[in-house]
Amino acid sequence: DTGVSQDPRHKITKRGQNVTFRCDPISEHNRLYWYRQTLGQGPEFLTYFQNEAQLEKSRLLSDRFSAERPKGSFSTLEIQRTEQGDSAMYLCASSVSGGLTYEQYFGPGTRLTVT
Amino acid sequence: QKEVEQNSGPLSVPEGAIASLNCTYSDRVSQSFFWYRQYSGKSPELIMSIYSNGDKEDGRFTAQLNKASQYVSLLIRDSQPSDSATYLCAVNMAAGANSKLTFGKGITLSVRP
């Protein structure tokens, strides 16, 4: 049973560039979540999907951020016109829905540095 | 704003001692509660989940939940240097019990050999 995978693990980009991250959830998990974590803080929710439907998006999420999960399997998170404040660890997690437990398992994360 | 609060750290205990980590949450409808361990530079790793009032034990870890007091805690018995990490309390603040998690800031535990 492979865990959640994310790609790339590290990304350095210049301010104003667009970046895209990929997340592959645990194979039988139909829910997929994106979080962002900055130094000294807990992860902060960005958005989540059940299958291909995006069910919730954080009000704090700028319109420069967009996420997709077109076939209900992997997901991508795109940040357009990056800013230095976007520098953070971007975490993906997955879970099953409709079961008796609601545990979310995290991938290794993508560390973004905007210069 | 719905919040999860963890008491300020860092926490330092000697090897073999019991480490007690505490967490309070603001939303009474919360139904599922989790503790994650995060080593420096790594992603959070789920170590405990708890859904009902009372205690839940798994090896050296015990999670305690008191919904009336809106309080969840994690006890680590026989602490080892390898337990040194940041511990994150996470709460699902939704009546449906299965959606986004709200995290505390975490508390850093240091276990002294």
Short mmCIF file of C-alpha atoms in Angstrom, two decimals:
data_model
loop_
_atom_site.label_atom_id
_atom_site.label_comp_id
_atom_site.label_asym_id
_atom_site.label_seq_id
_atom_site.Cartn_x
_atom_site.Cartn_y
_atom_site.Cartn_z
CA ASP A 1 0.00 0.00 0.00
CA THR A 2 1.79 3.10 -1.20
CA GLY A 3 1.24 6.35 0.61
CA VAL A 4 0.44 9.81 -0.66
CA SER A 5 3.04 11.10 -3.09
CA GLN A 6 3.80 14.66 -4.12
CA ASP A 7 5.89 16.14 -6.88
CA PRO A 8 8.13 18.06 -6.91
CA ARG A 9 9.53 17.88 -3.39
CA HIS A 10 11.20 21.25 -3.72
CA LYS A 11 10.54 24.19 -6.01
CA ILE A 12 12.41 27.46 -6.22
CA THR A 13 10.84 30.09 -8.42
CA LYS A 14 11.09 33.78 -9.07
CA ARG A 15 8.35 36.17 -8.04
CA GLY A 16 5.73 36.46 -10.74
CA GLN A 17 6.19 32.98 -12.18
CA ASN A 18 3.51 30.29 -12.17
CA VAL A 19 4.05 26.96 -10.44
CA THR A 20 2.11 23.69 -10.42
CA PHE A 21 2.29 20.90 -7.88
CA ARG A 22 0.98 17.36 -8.19
CA CYS A 23 -0.46 15.03 -5.56
CA ASP A 24 -1.26 11.33 -5.93
CA PRO A 25 -3.45 10.08 -3.06
CA ILE A 26 -3.57 6.62 -1.53
CA SER A 27 -5.26 4.55 -4.22
CA GLU A 28 -8.55 3.72 -2.48
CA HIS A 29 -8.99 7.21 -0.97
CA ASN A 30 -11.62 9.35 -2.64
CA ARG A 31 -11.04 12.51 -0.61
CA LEU A 32 -8.02 14.69 -1.27
CA TYR A 33 -6.99 17.80 0.69
CA TRP A 34 -4.49 20.59 0.18
CA TYR A 35 -2.94 22.42 3.13
CA ARG A 36 -0.21 25.01 3.44
CA GLN A 37 2.25 25.21 6.34
CA THR A 38 4.61 28.02 7.23
CA LEU A 39 7.38 27.89 9.80
CA GLY A 40 6.14 27.62 13.37
CA GLN A 41 2.50 27.17 12.37
CA GLY A 42 0.21 24.21 11.95
CA PRO A 43 -1.04 23.30 8.49
CA GLU A 44 -3.73 25.62 7.14
CA PHE A 45 -6.55 24.26 5.00
CA LEU A 46 -6.70 25.37 1.36
CA THR A 47 -9.23 23.15 -0.42
CA TYR A 48 -10.53 19.61 -0.72
CA PHE A 49 -12.10 17.25 -3.23
CA GLN A 50 -14.35 14.27 -3.08
CA ASN A 51 -13.65 12.36 -6.26
CA GLU A 52 -13.47 15.07 -8.91
CA ALA A 53 -15.75 17.55 -7.12
CA GLN A 54 -14.16 20.44 -5.25
CA LEU A 55 -16.28 20.61 -2.10
CA GLU A 56 -14.71 23.47 -0.20
CA LYS A 57 -12.20 26.22 -0.75
CA SER A 58 -10.75 28.39 2.01
CA ARG A 59 -11.93 31.98 2.07
CA LEU A 60 -8.30 32.91 2.64
CA LEU A 61 -7.32 31.42 -0.70
CA SER A 62 -6.39 34.03 -3.23
CA ASP A 63 -7.80 33.74 -6.75
CA ARG A 64 -4.21 33.17 -7.86
CA PHE A 65 -4.59 29.64 -6.47
CA SER A 66 -6.49 26.97 -8.36
CA ALA A 67 -6.78 23.25 -7.83
CA GLU A 68 -8.12 20.45 -9.97
CA ARG A 69 -8.76 16.76 -9.71
CA PRO A 70 -10.04 16.01 -13.20
CA LYS A 71 -10.47 12.25 -13.03
CA GLY A 72 -10.88 11.83 -9.31
CA SER A 73 -7.38 10.44 -8.93
CA PHE A 74 -4.38 12.79 -8.82
CA SER A 75 -4.75 16.51 -8.13
CA THR A 76 -2.83 19.59 -9.17
CA LEU A 77 -2.45 22.88 -7.33
CA GLU A 78 -1.41 25.87 -9.41
CA ILE A 79 -0.24 29.20 -8.09
CA GLN A 80 -0.19 32.01 -10.62
CA ARG A 81 2.00 35.12 -10.33
CA THR A 82 3.78 33.86 -7.24
CA GLU A 83 4.61 36.23 -4.42
CA GLN A 84 7.20 35.92 -1.68
CA GLY A 85 4.39 35.33 0.81
CA ASP A 86 3.55 32.11 -1.03
CA SER A 87 6.77 30.54 0.24
CA ALA A 88 5.64 27.60 2.37
CA MET A 89 5.33 23.83 2.52
CA TYR A 90 2.34 22.68 0.47
CA LEU A 91 0.89 19.48 1.88
CA CYS A 92 -1.52 17.04 0.32
CA ALA A 93 -3.54 14.55 2.36
CA SER A 94 -6.08 11.89 1.50
CA SER A 95 -8.82 9.98 3.28
CA VAL A 96 -11.82 7.79 2.59
CA SER A 97 -15.35 9.12 2.87
CA GLY A 98 -18.35 7.27 4.24
CA GLY A 99 -16.39 4.99 6.51
CA LEU A 100 -16.26 4.84 10.27
CA THR A 101 -12.96 6.68 10.53
CA TYR A 102 -11.89 9.99 9.09
CA GLU A 103 -8.16 9.82 9.21
CA GLN A 104 -6.17 11.96 6.82
CA TYR A 105 -2.72 10.82 5.72
CA PHE A 106 -0.21 13.35 4.48
CA GLY A 107 2.26 13.18 1.66
CA PRO A 108 5.86 14.40 2.01
CA GLY A 109 4.98 17.91 0.90
CA THR A 110 6.31 20.34 -1.69
CA ARG A 111 8.50 23.08 -0.30
CA LEU A 112 8.10 26.27 -2.34
CA THR A 113 10.61 29.11 -2.16
CA VAL A 114 9.76 32.30 -4.02
CA THR A 115 12.76 34.57 -4.55
CA GLN B 1 -13.31 32.00 14.21
CA LYS B 2 -12.97 28.33 15.02
CA GLU B 3 -9.72 27.66 16.82
CA VAL B 4 -7.52 24.93 18.18
CA GLU B 5 -5.17 25.95 20.97
CA GLN B 6 -2.15 24.08 22.21
CA ASN B 7 -0.32 25.12 25.35
CA SER B 8 2.89 26.93 24.65
CA GLY B 9 6.12 25.01 24.56
CA PRO B 10 8.67 23.83 24.23
CA LEU B 11 8.23 20.87 26.54
CA SER B 12 11.28 19.04 27.84
CA VAL B 13 11.12 15.73 29.70
CA PRO B 14 13.78 13.19 30.70
CA GLU B 15 13.96 9.85 28.98
CA GLY B 16 11.50 7.39 30.50
CA ALA B 17 9.13 10.08 31.80
CA ILE B 18 5.53 10.72 30.79
CA ALA B 19 4.99 13.62 28.40
CA SER B 20 1.58 15.29 28.58
CA LEU B 21 0.40 17.39 25.65
CA ASN B 22 -2.82 19.36 25.82
CA CYS B 23 -5.20 20.91 23.34
CA THR B 24 -8.48 22.83 23.51
CA TYR B 25 -10.89 23.59 20.71
CA SER B 26 -13.60 26.17 20.27
CA ASP B 27 -16.36 24.42 18.32
CA ARG B 28 -18.72 22.22 20.32
CA VAL B 29 -19.94 20.29 17.25
CA SER B 30 -16.46 18.88 16.62
CA GLN B 31 -16.56 15.11 16.36
CA SER B 32 -13.14 13.83 15.37
CA PHE B 33 -9.76 14.59 16.86
CA PHE B 34 -6.25 13.69 15.82
CA TRP B 35 -2.67 13.93 16.97
CA TYR B 36 0.09 14.20 14.40
CA ARG B 37 3.83 14.02 14.96
CA GLN B 38 6.08 16.15 12.77
CA TYR B 39 9.84 15.84 12.67
CA SER B 40 11.79 18.88 11.54
CA GLY B 41 11.57 19.33 7.79
CA LYS B 42 9.12 16.45 7.37
CA SER B 43 5.37 16.22 6.89
CA PRO B 44 2.86 15.41 9.66
CA GLU B 45 2.47 11.73 10.57
CA LEU B 46 -0.79 10.54 12.10
CA ILE B 47 -0.22 8.85 15.46
CA MET B 48 -3.65 8.86 17.15
CA SER B 49 -7.30 9.46 16.35
CA ILE B 50 -10.12 9.66 18.88
CA TYR B 51 -13.85 10.10 18.36
CA SER B 52 -15.51 9.30 21.71
CA ASN B 53 -15.14 10.64 25.22
CA GLY B 54 -12.61 8.80 27.33
CA ASP B 55 -9.22 7.28 26.75
CA LYS B 56 -7.78 5.48 23.75
CA GLU B 57 -4.49 3.66 24.10
CA ASP B 58 -2.07 2.57 21.38
CA GLY B 59 1.26 1.31 22.63
CA ARG B 60 3.00 4.07 24.55
CA PHE B 61 0.45 6.66 23.43
CA THR B 62 -2.86 7.48 25.12
CA ALA B 63 -5.30 10.03 23.74
CA GLN B 64 -7.91 11.48 26.10
CA LEU B 65 -11.05 13.30 24.99
CA ASN B 66 -13.50 15.35 27.04
CA LYS B 67 -16.10 16.91 24.75
CA ALA B 68 -17.88 18.71 27.59
CA SER B 69 -14.68 20.57 28.43
CA GLN B 70 -13.64 20.77 24.75
CA TYR B 71 -10.31 19.28 25.64
CA VAL B 72 -8.12 16.60 24.07
CA SER B 73 -4.74 15.43 25.30
CA LEU B 74 -1.95 13.06 24.37
CA LEU B 75 0.14 11.17 26.90
CA ILE B 76 3.41 9.58 25.87
CA ARG B 77 4.65 7.01 28.37
CA ASP B 78 8.29 5.93 28.67
CA SER B 79 9.37 8.86 26.48
CA GLN B 80 12.29 8.16 24.17
CA PRO B 81 14.70 10.58 22.48
CA SER B 82 13.11 9.50 19.18
CA ASP B 83 9.84 11.05 20.41
CA SER B 84 11.47 14.47 20.15
CA ALA B 85 9.34 16.26 17.55
CA THR B 86 6.53 18.76 17.16
CA TYR B 87 3.10 17.40 18.04
CA LEU B 88 0.11 18.86 16.24
CA CYS B 89 -3.45 18.65 17.53
CA ALA B 90 -6.04 18.62 14.74
CA VAL B 91 -9.81 18.86 14.96
CA ASN B 92 -12.51 18.26 12.40
CA MET B 93 -14.85 21.13 13.22
CA ALA B 94 -17.80 19.96 11.20
CA ALA B 95 -21.00 18.19 12.11
CA GLY B 96 -20.31 15.69 9.38
CA ALA B 97 -17.07 14.67 11.08
CA ASN B 98 -15.20 14.11 7.84
CA SER B 99 -13.88 17.22 6.21
CA LYS B 100 -11.10 19.74 6.65
CA LEU B 101 -8.90 19.72 9.73
CA THR B 102 -8.12 22.75 11.84
CA PHE B 103 -4.68 22.49 13.41
CA GLY B 104 -3.10 24.01 16.47
CA LYS B 105 0.31 25.59 16.18
CA GLY B 106 1.95 22.51 17.64
CA ILE B 107 4.13 21.96 20.66
CA THR B 108 7.74 20.92 20.43
CA LEU B 109 8.73 18.04 22.68
CA SER B 110 12.33 17.39 23.61
CA VAL B 111 13.22 14.15 25.38
CA ARG B 112 16.55 14.40 27.22
CA PRO B 113 18.67 11.21 27.28
#
